[in-house]
Amino acid sequence: MSLVEQIAKHFREVHSGGNWTAVNLKDTLSGVTWQQAITKVGNLNTIAVLVFHINYYVSAVLQVLQGGPLDASDKFSFDLPPLTSEEDWQKLVDKVFTDAEQFAAEIGKMEEKKLFEAFAAPQYGNYYRNLTGIIEHTHYHLGQISLIKKMLS
């Protein structure tokens, strides 16, 4: 398996399972209702905000992988539009998994040498740093989501 295939696999696994940590977004979000997703626990972010935040960066990097510009700003990464129904929540969750599959597919199409080229602009490092960083970022917030879900149970 090539390095790009390995990265794509690792990215899929944090979303859908089979990773080394045995925790993934799909299983963790399973059964979470929109009311739970928007429930605030103390001063923590809500599950919905964290899911949006994870996907904000996936969507931004996906756009670059598809040949577009990097069009994101950290200051907007937690700006979840209001969720007022189960349907709104499911649309967000569906977007997360649709974007994740597209993201993994784009990684799988890359030539390995591209991993070490500048990503969007030199100050962001190379593709490898950004792709593995997205996986690390997802694991980090997945841990928060898991704990909040337990606190709500």
Coordinates of C-alpha atoms in Angstrom, one line a residue:
M1 CA 0.0 0.0 0.0
S2 CA 1.4 3.4 -1.0
L3 CA 1.8 6.3 1.5
V4 CA -1.2 8.2 0.0
E5 CA -3.3 5.1 0.2
Q6 CA -2.3 4.6 3.8
I7 CA -3.2 8.3 4.6
A8 CA -6.5 7.9 2.9
K9 CA -7.2 4.7 4.8
H10 CA -6.3 6.3 8.1
F11 CA -8.6 9.3 7.4
R12 CA -11.5 6.9 6.5
E13 CA -10.9 5.0 9.7
V14 CA -11.2 8.0 12.0
H15 CA -14.5 8.6 10.4
S16 CA -15.9 5.1 9.9
G17 CA -13.9 2.7 12.1
G18 CA -11.1 0.2 12.0
N19 CA -8.4 2.5 13.3
W20 CA -5.9 1.8 16.0
T21 CA -7.8 3.7 18.7
A22 CA -11.0 1.8 18.0
V23 CA -13.0 5.1 18.2
N24 CA -14.5 6.7 15.2
L25 CA -16.9 9.5 14.4
K26 CA -19.6 7.3 12.9
D27 CA -20.1 5.1 15.9
T28 CA -19.7 8.0 18.3
L29 CA -22.3 10.1 16.6
S30 CA -24.7 7.1 16.3
G31 CA -27.8 7.7 18.3
V32 CA -26.9 11.3 19.2
T33 CA -30.1 13.3 18.7
W34 CA -30.2 16.9 17.6
Q35 CA -31.2 18.0 21.1
Q36 CA -28.2 16.2 22.6
A37 CA -26.0 17.6 19.8
I38 CA -26.9 21.2 20.7
T39 CA -26.9 20.7 24.5
K40 CA -24.3 22.8 26.3
V41 CA -22.4 21.1 29.1
G42 CA -20.7 23.7 31.3
N43 CA -18.5 25.9 29.2
L44 CA -17.6 23.2 26.7
N45 CA -18.5 23.4 23.0
T46 CA -21.5 21.4 22.0
I47 CA -21.2 18.1 20.0
A48 CA -22.8 19.9 17.0
V49 CA -20.3 22.7 17.1
L50 CA -17.4 20.2 17.4
V51 CA -18.7 18.2 14.4
F52 CA -19.1 21.4 12.4
H53 CA -15.5 22.5 13.4
I54 CA -14.0 19.2 12.4
N55 CA -15.7 19.3 9.0
Y56 CA -14.9 23.0 8.5
Y57 CA -11.3 22.1 8.0
V58 CA -12.0 18.9 6.0
S59 CA -14.1 21.0 3.6
A60 CA -11.5 23.7 3.3
V61 CA -8.7 21.2 2.5
L62 CA -11.0 19.2 0.2
Q63 CA -11.5 22.3 -1.8
V64 CA -7.7 22.6 -2.2
L65 CA -7.4 18.9 -3.1
Q66 CA -10.0 19.5 -5.8
G67 CA -7.9 22.3 -7.3
G68 CA -9.6 25.2 -5.6
P69 CA -8.2 27.9 -3.3
L70 CA -7.7 27.6 0.4
D71 CA -10.7 29.6 1.5
A72 CA -11.0 29.3 5.3
S73 CA -10.3 31.3 8.4
D74 CA -9.8 29.9 11.9
K75 CA -12.1 32.7 13.3
F76 CA -15.1 31.1 11.4
S77 CA -14.4 27.5 12.2
F78 CA -16.8 27.3 15.2
D79 CA -19.6 29.3 13.5
L80 CA -22.2 26.6 13.3
P81 CA -25.5 27.9 11.8
P82 CA -28.4 27.2 14.2
L83 CA -29.7 23.7 14.3
T84 CA -33.4 23.7 15.0
S85 CA -34.4 20.2 14.1
E86 CA -33.4 16.6 13.8
E87 CA -33.3 17.2 10.0
D88 CA -30.8 20.0 10.4
W89 CA -28.6 17.7 12.5
Q90 CA -28.8 14.9 10.1
K91 CA -27.9 17.2 7.2
L92 CA -24.7 18.2 9.1
V93 CA -23.8 14.6 9.9
D94 CA -24.5 13.6 6.3
K95 CA -22.3 16.4 5.0
V96 CA -19.5 15.3 7.3
F97 CA -19.5 11.7 5.9
T98 CA -20.0 12.8 2.3
D99 CA -17.1 15.3 2.5
A100 CA -15.0 12.7 4.3
E101 CA -15.4 10.1 1.5
Q102 CA -14.6 12.7 -1.1
F103 CA -11.6 13.8 0.9
A104 CA -10.3 10.3 1.1
A105 CA -10.9 9.7 -2.6
E106 CA -8.9 12.8 -3.5
I107 CA -6.0 11.7 -1.3
G108 CA -6.0 8.3 -3.0
K109 CA -5.7 10.0 -6.4
M110 CA -2.6 12.0 -5.4
E111 CA 0.8 11.1 -6.6
E112 CA 3.1 10.4 -3.7
K113 CA 5.5 13.2 -4.6
K114 CA 2.8 15.8 -4.1
L115 CA 2.7 15.0 -0.4
F116 CA 6.0 16.9 0.0
E117 CA 5.0 20.0 -2.1
A118 CA 3.8 23.2 -0.6
F119 CA 0.1 23.1 0.4
A120 CA -1.8 26.2 -0.9
A121 CA 0.9 28.5 0.3
P122 CA 4.4 27.8 1.8
Q123 CA 3.4 29.1 5.3
Y124 CA 1.0 26.1 5.6
G125 CA 3.7 23.5 5.1
N126 CA 3.3 20.6 2.7
Y127 CA 0.4 18.3 1.8
Y128 CA 1.6 15.6 4.1
R129 CA 1.6 17.9 7.1
N130 CA -1.9 19.1 6.3
L131 CA -3.4 15.7 5.6
T132 CA -2.0 14.0 8.7
G133 CA -2.9 17.2 10.7
I134 CA -6.5 16.8 9.7
I135 CA -6.5 13.3 11.0
E136 CA -4.9 14.4 14.3
H137 CA -7.4 17.2 14.6
T138 CA -10.3 14.9 14.0
H139 CA -9.0 12.5 16.7
Y140 CA -8.6 15.3 19.1
H141 CA -12.1 16.6 18.8
L142 CA -13.5 13.1 18.6
G143 CA -12.2 12.6 22.1
Q144 CA -14.1 15.7 23.2
I145 CA -17.2 14.6 21.5
S146 CA -17.0 11.1 23.2
L147 CA -16.6 12.7 26.7
I148 CA -19.5 15.2 26.1
K149 CA -21.7 12.3 24.9
K150 CA -20.9 10.4 28.1
M151 CA -21.7 13.5 30.2
L152 CA -25.1 13.8 28.5
S153 CA -26.0 10.1 29.1

